[in-house]
mmCIF file of C-alpha atoms in Angstrom:
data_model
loop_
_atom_site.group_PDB
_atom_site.id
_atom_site.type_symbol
_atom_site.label_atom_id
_atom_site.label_comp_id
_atom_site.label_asym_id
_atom_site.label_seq_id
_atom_site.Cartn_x
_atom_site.Cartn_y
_atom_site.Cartn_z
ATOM 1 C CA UNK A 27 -118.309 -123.931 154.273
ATOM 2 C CA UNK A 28 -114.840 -122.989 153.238
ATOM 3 C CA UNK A 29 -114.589 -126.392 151.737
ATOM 4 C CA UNK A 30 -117.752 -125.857 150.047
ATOM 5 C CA UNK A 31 -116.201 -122.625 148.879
ATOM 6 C CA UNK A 32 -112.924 -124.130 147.300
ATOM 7 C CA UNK A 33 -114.658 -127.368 145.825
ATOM 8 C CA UNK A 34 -116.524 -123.862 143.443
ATOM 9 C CA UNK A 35 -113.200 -122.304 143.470
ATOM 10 C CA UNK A 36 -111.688 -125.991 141.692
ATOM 11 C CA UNK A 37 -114.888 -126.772 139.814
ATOM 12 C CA UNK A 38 -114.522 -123.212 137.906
ATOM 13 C CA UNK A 39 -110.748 -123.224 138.124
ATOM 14 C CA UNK A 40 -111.459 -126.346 136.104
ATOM 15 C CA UNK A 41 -113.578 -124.880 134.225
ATOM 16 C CA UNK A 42 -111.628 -121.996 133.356
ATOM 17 C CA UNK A 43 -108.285 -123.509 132.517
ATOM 18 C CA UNK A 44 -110.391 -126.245 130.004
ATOM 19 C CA UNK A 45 -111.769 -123.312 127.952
ATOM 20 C CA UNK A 46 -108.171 -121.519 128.247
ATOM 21 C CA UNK A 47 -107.166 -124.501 126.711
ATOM 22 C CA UNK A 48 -109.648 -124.752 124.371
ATOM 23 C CA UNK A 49 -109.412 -121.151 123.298
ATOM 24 C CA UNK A 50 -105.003 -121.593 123.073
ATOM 25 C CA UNK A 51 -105.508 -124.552 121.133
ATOM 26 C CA UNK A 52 -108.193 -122.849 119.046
ATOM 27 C CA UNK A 53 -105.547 -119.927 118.722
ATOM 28 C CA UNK A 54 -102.476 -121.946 117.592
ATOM 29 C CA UNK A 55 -105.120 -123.625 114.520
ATOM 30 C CA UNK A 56 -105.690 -119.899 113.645
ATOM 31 C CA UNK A 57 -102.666 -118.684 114.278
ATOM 32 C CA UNK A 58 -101.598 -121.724 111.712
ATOM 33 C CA UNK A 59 -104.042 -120.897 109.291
ATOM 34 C CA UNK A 60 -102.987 -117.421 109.439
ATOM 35 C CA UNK A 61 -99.390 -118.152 108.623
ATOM 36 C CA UNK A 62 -99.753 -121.282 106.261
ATOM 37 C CA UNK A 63 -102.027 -118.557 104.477
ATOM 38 C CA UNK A 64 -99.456 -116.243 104.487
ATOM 39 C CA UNK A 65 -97.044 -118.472 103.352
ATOM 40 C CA UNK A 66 -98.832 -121.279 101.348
ATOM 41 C CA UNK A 67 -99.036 -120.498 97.627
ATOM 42 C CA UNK A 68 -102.295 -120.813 97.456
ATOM 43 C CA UNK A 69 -103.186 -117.243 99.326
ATOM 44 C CA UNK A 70 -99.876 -115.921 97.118
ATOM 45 C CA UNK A 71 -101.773 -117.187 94.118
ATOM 46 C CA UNK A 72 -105.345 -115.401 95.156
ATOM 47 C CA UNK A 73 -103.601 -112.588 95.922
ATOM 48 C CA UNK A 74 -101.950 -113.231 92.329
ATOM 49 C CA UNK A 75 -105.322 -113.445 90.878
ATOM 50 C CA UNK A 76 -106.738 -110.813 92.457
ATOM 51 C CA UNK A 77 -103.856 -108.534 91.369
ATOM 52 C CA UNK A 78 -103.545 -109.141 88.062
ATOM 53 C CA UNK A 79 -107.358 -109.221 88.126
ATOM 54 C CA UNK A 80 -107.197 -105.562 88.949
ATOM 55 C CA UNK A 81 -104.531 -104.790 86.923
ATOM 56 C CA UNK A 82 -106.012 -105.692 84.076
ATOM 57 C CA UNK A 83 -109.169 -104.162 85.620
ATOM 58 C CA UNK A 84 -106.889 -100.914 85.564
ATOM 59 C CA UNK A 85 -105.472 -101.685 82.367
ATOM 60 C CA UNK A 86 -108.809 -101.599 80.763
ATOM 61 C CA UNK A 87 -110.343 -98.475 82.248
ATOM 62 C CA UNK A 88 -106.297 -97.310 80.791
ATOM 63 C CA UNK A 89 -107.389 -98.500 77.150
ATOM 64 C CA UNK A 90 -111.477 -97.418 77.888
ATOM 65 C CA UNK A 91 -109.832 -93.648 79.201
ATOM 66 C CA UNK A 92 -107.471 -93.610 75.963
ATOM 67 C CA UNK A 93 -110.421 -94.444 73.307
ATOM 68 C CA UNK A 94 -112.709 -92.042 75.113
ATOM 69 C CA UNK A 95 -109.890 -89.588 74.106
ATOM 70 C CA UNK A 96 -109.952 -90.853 70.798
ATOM 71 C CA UNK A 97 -113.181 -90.646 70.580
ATOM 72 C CA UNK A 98 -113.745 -87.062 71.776
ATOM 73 C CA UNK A 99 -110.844 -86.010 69.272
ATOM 74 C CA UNK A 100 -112.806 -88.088 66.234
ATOM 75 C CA UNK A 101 -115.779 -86.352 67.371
ATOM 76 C CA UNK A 102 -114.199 -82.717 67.667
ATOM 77 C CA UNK A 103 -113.091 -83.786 64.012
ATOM 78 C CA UNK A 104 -115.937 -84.590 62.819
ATOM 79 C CA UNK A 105 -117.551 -81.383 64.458
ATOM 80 C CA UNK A 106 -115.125 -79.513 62.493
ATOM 81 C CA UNK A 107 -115.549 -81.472 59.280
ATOM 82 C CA UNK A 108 -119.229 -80.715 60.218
ATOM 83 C CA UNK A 109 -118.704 -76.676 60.532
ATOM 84 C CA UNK A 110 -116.384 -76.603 57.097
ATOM 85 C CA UNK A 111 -119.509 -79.170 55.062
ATOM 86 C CA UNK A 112 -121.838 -76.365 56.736
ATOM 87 C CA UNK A 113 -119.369 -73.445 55.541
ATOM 88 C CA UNK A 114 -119.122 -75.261 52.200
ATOM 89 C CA UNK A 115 -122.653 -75.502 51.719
ATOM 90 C CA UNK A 116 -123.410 -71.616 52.796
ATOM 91 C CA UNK A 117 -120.754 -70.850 50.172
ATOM 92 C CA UNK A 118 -122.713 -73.848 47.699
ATOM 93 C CA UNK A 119 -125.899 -71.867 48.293
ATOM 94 C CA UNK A 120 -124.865 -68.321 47.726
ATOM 95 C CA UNK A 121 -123.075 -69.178 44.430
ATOM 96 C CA UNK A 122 -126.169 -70.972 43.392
ATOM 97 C CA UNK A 123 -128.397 -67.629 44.626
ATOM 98 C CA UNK A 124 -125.706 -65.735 42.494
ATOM 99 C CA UNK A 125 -125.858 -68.325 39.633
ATOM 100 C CA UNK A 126 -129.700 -67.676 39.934
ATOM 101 C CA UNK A 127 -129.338 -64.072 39.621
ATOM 102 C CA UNK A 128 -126.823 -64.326 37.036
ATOM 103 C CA UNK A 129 -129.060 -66.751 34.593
ATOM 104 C CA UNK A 130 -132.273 -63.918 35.545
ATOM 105 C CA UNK A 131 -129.527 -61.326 34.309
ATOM 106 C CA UNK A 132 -129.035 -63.530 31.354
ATOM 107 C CA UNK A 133 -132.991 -64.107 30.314
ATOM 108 C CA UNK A 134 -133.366 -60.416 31.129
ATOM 109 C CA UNK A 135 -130.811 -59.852 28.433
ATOM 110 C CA UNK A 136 -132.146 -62.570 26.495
ATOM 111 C CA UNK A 137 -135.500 -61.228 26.076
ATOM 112 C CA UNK A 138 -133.950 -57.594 25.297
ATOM 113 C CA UNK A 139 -132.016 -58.735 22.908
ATOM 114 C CA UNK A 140 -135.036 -60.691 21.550
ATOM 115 C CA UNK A 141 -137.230 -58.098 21.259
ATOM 116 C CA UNK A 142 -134.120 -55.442 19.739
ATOM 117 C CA UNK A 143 -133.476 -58.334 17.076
ATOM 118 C CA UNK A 144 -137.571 -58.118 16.563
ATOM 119 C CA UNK A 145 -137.507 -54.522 16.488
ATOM 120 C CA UNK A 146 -134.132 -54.195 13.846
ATOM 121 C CA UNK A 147 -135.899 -57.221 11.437
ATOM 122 C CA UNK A 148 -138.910 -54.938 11.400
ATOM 123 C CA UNK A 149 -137.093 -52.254 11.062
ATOM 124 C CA UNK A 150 -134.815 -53.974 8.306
ATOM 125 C CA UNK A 151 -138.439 -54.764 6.744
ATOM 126 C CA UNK A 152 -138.677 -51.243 6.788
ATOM 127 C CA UNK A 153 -136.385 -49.941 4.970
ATOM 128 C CA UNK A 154 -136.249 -52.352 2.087
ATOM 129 C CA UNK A 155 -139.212 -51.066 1.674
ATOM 130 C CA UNK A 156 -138.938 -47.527 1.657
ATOM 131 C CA UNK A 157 -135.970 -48.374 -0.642
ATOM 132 C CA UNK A 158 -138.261 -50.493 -2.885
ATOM 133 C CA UNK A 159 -140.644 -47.066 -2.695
ATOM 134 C CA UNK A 160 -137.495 -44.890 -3.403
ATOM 135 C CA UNK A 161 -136.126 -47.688 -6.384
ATOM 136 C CA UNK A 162 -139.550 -47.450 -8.115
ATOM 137 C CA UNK A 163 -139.962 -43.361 -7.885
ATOM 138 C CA UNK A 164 -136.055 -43.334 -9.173
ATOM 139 C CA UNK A 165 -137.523 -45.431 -12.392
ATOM 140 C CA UNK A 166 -140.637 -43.484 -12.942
ATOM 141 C CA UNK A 167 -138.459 -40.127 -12.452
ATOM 142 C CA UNK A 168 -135.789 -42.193 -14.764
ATOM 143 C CA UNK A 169 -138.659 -43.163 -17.130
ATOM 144 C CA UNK A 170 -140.027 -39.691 -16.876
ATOM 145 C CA UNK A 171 -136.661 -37.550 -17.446
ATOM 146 C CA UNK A 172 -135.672 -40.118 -20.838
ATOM 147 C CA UNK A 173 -139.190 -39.791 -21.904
ATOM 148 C CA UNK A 174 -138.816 -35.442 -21.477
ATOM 149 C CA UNK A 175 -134.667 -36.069 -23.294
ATOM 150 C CA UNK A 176 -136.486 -38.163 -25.847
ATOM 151 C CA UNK A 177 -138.759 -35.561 -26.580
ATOM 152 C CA UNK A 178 -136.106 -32.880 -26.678
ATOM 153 C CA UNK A 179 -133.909 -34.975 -28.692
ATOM 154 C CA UNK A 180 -136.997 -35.056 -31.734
ATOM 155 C CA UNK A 181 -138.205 -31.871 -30.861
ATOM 156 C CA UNK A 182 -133.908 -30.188 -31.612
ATOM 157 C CA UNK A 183 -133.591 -32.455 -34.722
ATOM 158 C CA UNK A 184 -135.115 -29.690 -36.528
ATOM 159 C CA UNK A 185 -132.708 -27.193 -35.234
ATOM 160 C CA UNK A 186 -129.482 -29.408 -36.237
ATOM 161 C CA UNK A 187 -128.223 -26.768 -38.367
ATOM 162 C CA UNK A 188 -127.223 -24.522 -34.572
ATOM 163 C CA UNK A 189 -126.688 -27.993 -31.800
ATOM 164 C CA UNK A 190 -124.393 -25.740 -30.002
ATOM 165 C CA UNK A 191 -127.072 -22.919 -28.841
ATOM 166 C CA UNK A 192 -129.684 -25.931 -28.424
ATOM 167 C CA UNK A 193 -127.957 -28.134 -26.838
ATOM 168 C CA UNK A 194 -130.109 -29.964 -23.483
ATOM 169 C CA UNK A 195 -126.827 -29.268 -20.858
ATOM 170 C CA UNK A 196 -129.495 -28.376 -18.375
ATOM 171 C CA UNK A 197 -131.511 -31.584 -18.760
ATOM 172 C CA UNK A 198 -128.509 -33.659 -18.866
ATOM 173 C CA UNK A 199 -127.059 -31.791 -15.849
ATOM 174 C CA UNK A 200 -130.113 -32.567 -13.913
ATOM 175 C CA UNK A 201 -129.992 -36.054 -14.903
ATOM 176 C CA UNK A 202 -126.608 -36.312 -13.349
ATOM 177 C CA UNK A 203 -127.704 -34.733 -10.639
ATOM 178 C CA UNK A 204 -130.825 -36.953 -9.966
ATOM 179 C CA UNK A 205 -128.795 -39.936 -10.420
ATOM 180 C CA UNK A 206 -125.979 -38.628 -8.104
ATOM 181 C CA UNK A 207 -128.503 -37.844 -5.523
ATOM 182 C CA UNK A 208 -130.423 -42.125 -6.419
ATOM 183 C CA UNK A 209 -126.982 -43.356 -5.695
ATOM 184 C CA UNK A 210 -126.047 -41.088 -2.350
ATOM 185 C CA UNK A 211 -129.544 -42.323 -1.272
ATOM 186 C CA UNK A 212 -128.926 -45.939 -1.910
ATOM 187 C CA UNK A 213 -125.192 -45.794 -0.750
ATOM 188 C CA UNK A 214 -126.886 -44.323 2.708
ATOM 189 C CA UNK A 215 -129.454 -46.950 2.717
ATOM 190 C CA UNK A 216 -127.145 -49.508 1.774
ATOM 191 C CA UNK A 217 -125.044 -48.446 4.713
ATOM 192 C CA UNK A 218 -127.830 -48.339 6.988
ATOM 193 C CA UNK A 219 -128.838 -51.335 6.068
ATOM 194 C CA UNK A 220 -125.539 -53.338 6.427
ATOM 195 C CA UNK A 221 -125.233 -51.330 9.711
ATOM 196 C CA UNK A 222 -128.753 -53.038 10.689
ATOM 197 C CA UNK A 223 -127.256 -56.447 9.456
ATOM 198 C CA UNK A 224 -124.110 -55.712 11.716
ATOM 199 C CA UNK A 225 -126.211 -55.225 14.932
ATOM 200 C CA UNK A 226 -128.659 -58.154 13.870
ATOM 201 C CA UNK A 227 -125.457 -60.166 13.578
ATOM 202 C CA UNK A 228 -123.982 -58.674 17.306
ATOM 203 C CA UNK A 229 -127.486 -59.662 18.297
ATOM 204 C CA UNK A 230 -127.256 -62.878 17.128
ATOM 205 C CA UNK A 231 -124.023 -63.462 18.344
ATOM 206 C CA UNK A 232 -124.931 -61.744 21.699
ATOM 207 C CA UNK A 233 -128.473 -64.054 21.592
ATOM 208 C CA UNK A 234 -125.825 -67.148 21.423
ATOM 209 C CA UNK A 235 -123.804 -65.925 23.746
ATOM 210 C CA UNK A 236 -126.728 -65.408 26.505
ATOM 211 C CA UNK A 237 -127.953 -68.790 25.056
ATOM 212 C CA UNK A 238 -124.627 -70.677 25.953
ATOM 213 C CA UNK A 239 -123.974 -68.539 29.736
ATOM 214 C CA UNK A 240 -127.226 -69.657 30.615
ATOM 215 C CA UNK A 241 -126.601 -73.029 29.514
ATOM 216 C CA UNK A 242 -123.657 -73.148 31.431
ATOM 217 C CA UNK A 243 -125.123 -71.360 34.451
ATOM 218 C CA UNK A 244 -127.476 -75.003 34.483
ATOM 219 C CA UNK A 245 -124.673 -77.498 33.818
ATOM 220 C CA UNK A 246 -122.970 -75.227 36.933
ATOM 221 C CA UNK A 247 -126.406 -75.250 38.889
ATOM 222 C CA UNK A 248 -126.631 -79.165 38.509
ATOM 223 C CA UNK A 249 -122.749 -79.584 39.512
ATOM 224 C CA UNK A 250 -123.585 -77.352 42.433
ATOM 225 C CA UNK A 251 -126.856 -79.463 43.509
ATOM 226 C CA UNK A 252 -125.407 -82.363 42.941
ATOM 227 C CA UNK A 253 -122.673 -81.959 45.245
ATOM 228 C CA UNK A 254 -125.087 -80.280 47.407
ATOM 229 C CA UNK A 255 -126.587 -83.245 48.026
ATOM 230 C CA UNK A 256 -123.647 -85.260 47.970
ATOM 231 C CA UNK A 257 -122.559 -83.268 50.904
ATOM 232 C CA UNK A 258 -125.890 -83.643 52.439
ATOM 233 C CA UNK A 259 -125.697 -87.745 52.627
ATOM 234 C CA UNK A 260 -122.177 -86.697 53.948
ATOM 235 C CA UNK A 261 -123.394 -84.735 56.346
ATOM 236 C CA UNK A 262 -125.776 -87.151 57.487
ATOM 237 C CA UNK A 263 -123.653 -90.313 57.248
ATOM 238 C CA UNK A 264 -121.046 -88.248 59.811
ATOM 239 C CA UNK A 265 -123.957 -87.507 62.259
ATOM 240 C CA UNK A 266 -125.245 -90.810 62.460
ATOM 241 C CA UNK A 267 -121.515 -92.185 62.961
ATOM 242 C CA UNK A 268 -121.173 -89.446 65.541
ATOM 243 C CA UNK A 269 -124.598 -90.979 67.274
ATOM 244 C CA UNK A 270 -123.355 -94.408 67.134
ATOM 245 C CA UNK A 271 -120.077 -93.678 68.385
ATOM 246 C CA UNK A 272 -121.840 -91.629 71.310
ATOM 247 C CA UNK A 273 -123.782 -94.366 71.996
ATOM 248 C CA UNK A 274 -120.984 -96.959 72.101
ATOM 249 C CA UNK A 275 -118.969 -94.758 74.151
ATOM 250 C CA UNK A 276 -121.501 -94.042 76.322
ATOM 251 C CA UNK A 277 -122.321 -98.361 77.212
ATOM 252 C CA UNK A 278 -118.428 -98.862 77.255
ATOM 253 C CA UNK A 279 -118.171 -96.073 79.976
ATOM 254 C CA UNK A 280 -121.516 -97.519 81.824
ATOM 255 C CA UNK A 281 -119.948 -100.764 81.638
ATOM 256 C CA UNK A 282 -116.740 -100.045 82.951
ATOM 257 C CA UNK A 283 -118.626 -97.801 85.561
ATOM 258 C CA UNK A 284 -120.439 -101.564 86.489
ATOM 259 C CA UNK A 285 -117.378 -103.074 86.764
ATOM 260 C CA UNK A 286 -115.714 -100.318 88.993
ATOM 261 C CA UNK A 287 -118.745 -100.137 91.221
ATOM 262 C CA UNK A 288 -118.402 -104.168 91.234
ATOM 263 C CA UNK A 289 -114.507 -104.252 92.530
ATOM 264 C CA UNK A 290 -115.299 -101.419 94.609
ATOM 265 C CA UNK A 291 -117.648 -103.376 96.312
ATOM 266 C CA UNK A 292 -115.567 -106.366 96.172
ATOM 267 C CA UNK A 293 -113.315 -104.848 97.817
ATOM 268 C CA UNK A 294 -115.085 -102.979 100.756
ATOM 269 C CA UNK A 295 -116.284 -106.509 101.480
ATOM 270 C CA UNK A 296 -113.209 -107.595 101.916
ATOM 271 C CA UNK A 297 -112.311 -104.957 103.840
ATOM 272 C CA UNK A 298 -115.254 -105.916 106.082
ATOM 273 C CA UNK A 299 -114.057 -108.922 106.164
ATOM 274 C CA UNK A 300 -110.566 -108.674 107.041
ATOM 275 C CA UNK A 301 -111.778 -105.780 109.723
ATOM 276 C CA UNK A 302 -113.677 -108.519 111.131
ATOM 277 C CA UNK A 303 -110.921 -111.240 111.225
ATOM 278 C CA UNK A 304 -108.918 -108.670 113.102
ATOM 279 C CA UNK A 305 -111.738 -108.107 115.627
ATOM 280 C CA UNK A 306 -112.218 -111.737 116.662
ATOM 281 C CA UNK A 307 -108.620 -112.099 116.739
ATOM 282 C CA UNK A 308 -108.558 -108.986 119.295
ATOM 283 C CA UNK A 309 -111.306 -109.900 120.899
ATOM 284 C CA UNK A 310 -109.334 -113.795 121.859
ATOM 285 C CA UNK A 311 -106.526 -111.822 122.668
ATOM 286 C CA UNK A 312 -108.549 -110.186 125.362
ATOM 287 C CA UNK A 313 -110.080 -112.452 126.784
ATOM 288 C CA UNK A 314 -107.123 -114.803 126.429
ATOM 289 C CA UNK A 315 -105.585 -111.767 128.421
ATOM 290 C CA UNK A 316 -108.341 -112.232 130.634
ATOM 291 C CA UNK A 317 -108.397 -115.544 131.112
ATOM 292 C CA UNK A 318 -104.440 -115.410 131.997
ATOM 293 C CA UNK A 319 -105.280 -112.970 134.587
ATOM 294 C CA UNK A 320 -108.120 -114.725 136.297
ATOM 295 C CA UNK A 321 -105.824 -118.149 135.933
ATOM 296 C CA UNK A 322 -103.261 -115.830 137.617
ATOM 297 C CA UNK A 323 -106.048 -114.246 140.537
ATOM 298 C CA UNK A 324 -107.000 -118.218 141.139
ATOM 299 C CA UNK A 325 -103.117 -119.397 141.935
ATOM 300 C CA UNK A 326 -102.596 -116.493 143.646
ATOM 301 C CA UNK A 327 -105.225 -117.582 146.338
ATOM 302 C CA UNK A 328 -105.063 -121.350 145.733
ATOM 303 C CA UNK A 329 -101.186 -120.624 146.892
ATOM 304 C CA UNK A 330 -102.506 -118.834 149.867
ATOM 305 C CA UNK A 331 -105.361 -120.686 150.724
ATOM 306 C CA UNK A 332 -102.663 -123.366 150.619
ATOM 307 C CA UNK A 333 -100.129 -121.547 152.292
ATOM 308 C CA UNK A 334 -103.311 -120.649 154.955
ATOM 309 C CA UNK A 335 -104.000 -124.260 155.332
ATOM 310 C CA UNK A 336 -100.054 -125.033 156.279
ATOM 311 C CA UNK A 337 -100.008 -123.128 158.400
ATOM 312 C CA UNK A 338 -101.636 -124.897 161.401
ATOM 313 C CA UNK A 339 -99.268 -127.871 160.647
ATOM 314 C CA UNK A 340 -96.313 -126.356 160.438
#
């Protein structure tokens, strides 16, 4: 039976050592690996690689950070560019409301001034002729007064012999008079009537004058719409540059988002990876440890089963 016992004892002693062996021999090849990786230019050139990959990796999200700052600042720009077209165009529209008023100012003036140039021709009308009235009374009083001095002058032939006591003082006297009082009426109408010219001229000029402010309240309204909508396509050129540049900025960001998430997980698996390199290698240390001690347990009582078996003999 004890034979029995240690024939099991060798068989797995046997058994035991070949897979200690095995598993040494199996650890020097890794071991090897481990250090010819270390060492071999190859792993120094992955590692390289994978280096410089992520530098330029970092590099990249550097230059994708830097024009996202650009970008923001081009678009805070262009925001403000935005607010002053805006501002400009506020301004635009209340000089064109005020142009507006002005050139309904004007046409209000205009038509006053029409109908006070309608009312002073009529008026003009008038009094040429009440003068016309007054120029043909002063001839038929004229008329009247040389027929009456005619018919004194034949009527005081007769009485030549005495002129002095018949002498017509009193008609001509009232002839001067009449004729002072013709010409004091037509110097007044004359004046009023060159007065009338004077304001139909003012008129006129103030007529022109209306004519060419509201002329140049249109050229100014034109000027004003055109750059209005000049500033307009502008405004609507920026926003769609701001939209594209959103948009660009916003796939550039997803894709360098892609690519981080990518490395990151690139580099969790190898984490994984090289977490469970380290495990197996633990886990043939222990049972290598293991192994040693059982190799240790089975000389231990090979040397006294031995040393048991001696005994007898000795």
């Amino acid at each position: 039976e004890e034979s029995l016992q240690m024939w099991d004892l060798n068989k797995r002693l046997e058994a035991y050592l070949a897979r200690v062996k095995f598993l040494e021999e199996e650890n020097e090849v890794l071991r090897a690996e481990i250090q010819s990786a270390k060492g071999s230019p190859a792993g120094d050139s992955w590692r390289v690689k994978y280096e410089e990959e992520l530098r330029a990796l970092r590099d990249a999200l550097d230059h994708a950070f830097r024009e996202k700052c650009t970008a923001e600042l081009a678009r805070d720009n262009l925001y403000e560019e935005v607010q002053q077209v805006k501002s400009r165009c506020q301004k635009e529209q209340a000089a064109r409301e005020e142009a507006k008023k002005q050139l309904s100012l004007s046409r209000k003036e205009l038509e006053e001034e029409r109908r006070a140039q309608i009312w002073l021709k009529e008026r003009a009308v008038q009094l040429e002729k009440e003068v016309e009235a007054l120029l043909e009374v002063h001839e038929e009083e004229k008329a009247g007064l040389d027929q009456e001095i005619a018919s004194y002058s034949q009527s005081l032939e007769s009485f030549r012999c005495a002129p002095v006591a018949f002498q017509p003082v009193e008609v001509e006297d009232y002839s001067k008079r009449l004729s002072e009082i013709w010409k004091g009426a037509v110097e007044t109408y004359k004046t009023e009537v060159s007065q009338l010219e004077g304001s139909l001229c003012q008129a006129k000029e103030n007529l022109w004058k209306a004519v060419e402010d509201n002329h140049q309240s249109q050229l100014q309204l034109q000027h004003l719409e055109k750059d209005l909508a000049g500033l307009k396509a502008r405004k609507e050129m920026l926003e769609e540059s701001l939209a594209q540049q959103w948009q660009e900025q916003r796939g550039e960001a997803e894709k360098f988002q892609l690519a981080m998430e990518a490395l990151e997980q690139e580099q969790q698996s190898l984490r994984v990876q090289i977490a469970r390199v380290l495990e197996d290698r633990q886990q043939l240390m222990h049972l290598k440890m293991s192994l040693s001690l059982e190799v240790a347990t089975y000389r231990t009582l090979l040397e006294a089963e031995s040393t048991r078996l001696q005994m007898p003999a000795g």
